[in-house]
C-alpha angles and dihedrals in degrees: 000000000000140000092247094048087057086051087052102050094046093055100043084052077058102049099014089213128105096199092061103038076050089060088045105063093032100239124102127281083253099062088053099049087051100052092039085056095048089048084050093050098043086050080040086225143113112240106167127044105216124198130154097261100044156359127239144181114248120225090251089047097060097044081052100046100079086049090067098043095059093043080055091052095045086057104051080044089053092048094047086055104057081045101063084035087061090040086052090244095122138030130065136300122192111210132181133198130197108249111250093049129164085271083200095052094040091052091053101043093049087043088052096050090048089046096050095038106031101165101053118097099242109197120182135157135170126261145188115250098260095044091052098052097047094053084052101055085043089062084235091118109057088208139343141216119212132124120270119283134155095264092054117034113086086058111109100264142163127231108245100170136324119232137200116250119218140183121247137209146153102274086229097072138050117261085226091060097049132084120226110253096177152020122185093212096051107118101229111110089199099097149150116252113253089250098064100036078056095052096041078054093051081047084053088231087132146331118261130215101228141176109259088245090072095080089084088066120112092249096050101092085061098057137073118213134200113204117240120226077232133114127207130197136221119200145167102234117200139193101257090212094048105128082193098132091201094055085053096054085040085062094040087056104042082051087059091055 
């Protein structure tokens, strides 16, 4: 059994006629009678009865042509799949995000992927700043999306938006009193969590530099901030060798904007 017997078949059911399915597919009635017998012989059943003055579906033949059909089907759907895999239109795509992240930001630019790409499998999840960047150079993780920093920047990346920086501290103290605990540039990847550099800046241990999206945080109605003349960016950095296709049309879109 082939492919084209099964198209044969399909369409002489239809014509019942093997002069015209003949025309149809452009080859000789004989052809046709040939490959329809040698489907006959490998099911080990009749499916046409053939006389001189017409063609007809066998019992068995109807209870097996639906079989065919959706064989058929399997098949185009089969193909079209290997074709929007190719086009990077299906398949998966494994992304990670710094923690802390603009939540806003993060939401739009994962609903427009999904919305533009509904049939890849999009999977994200949030890291630390050391895990991220170990997946990463792992090649566990296809891209990422964190802000710059030294371990990270010479890595092939794209510009996604640019923020303010800012210095927080507990509204209660003076900024000339207080340490710095953290800086969001620094280039250890041994940190604290957002969460708890917040929380050591409510307890007035320090003062923080800090993203200016950070002002949705819990904490934040408990802290004072002074702007930085100083832009961040936020970028999704690749692999400049990935062959990934989805990743290729995730970069074309984000250029778009």
């Amino acid at each position: 059994m082939n492919i084209k017997q099964l198209e044969y078949f399909v369409d002489l059911s239809q014509t019942l006629n093997f002069t015209k399915t003949a025309q149809n597919f452009y080859i000789s009635q004989t052809a046709i009678t040939k490959q329809i017998q040698c489907l006959e012989d490998d099911l080990g059943i009749p499916l046409f009865h053939r006389t001189k003055k017409c063609v007809s579906l066998t019992s068995e033949g109807r209870s097996y042509l639906p079989y065919a059909k959706k064989i058929l089907e399997d098949i185009a759907l089969s193909y079209q799949i290997i074709e929007e895999y190719q086009k990077g239109n299906q398949g998966s795509i494994f992304i990670g995000f710094i923690k802390s992240l603009d939540d806003e930001l993060l939401l739009k630019l994962l609903q427009k992927i999904k919305d533009h790409f509904p049939h890849i499998d999009l999977h994200y999840k949030a890291y630390s700043r050391k895990e991220l960047l170990t997946l990463f150079k792992e090649r566990q993780l296809d891209a990422i999306i964190t802000f710059e920093y030294p371990e990270i920047k010479d890595y092939q990346h794209l510009l996604i938006k640019t923020c303010h920086l800012r210095k927080y501290y507990h509204q209660a103290c003076s900024l000339d009193s207080l340490k710095l605990i953290y800086d969001v540039r620094q280039e250890s990847m041994e940190q604290y969590e957002i969460e708890q550099t917040l929380l050591k800046v409510c307890l007035k241990e320090g003062y923080a530099i800090l993203h200016d999206f950070i002002e949705s945080n819990q904490y934040s109605k408990y802290l004072q901030y002074q702007d930085l003349d100083i832009l961040s960016s936020i970028s999704l950095y690749y692999h400049k060798d990935s062959t990934n296709k989805i990743l290729k049309n995730i970069l074309q879109l984000i250029e778009k904007g």
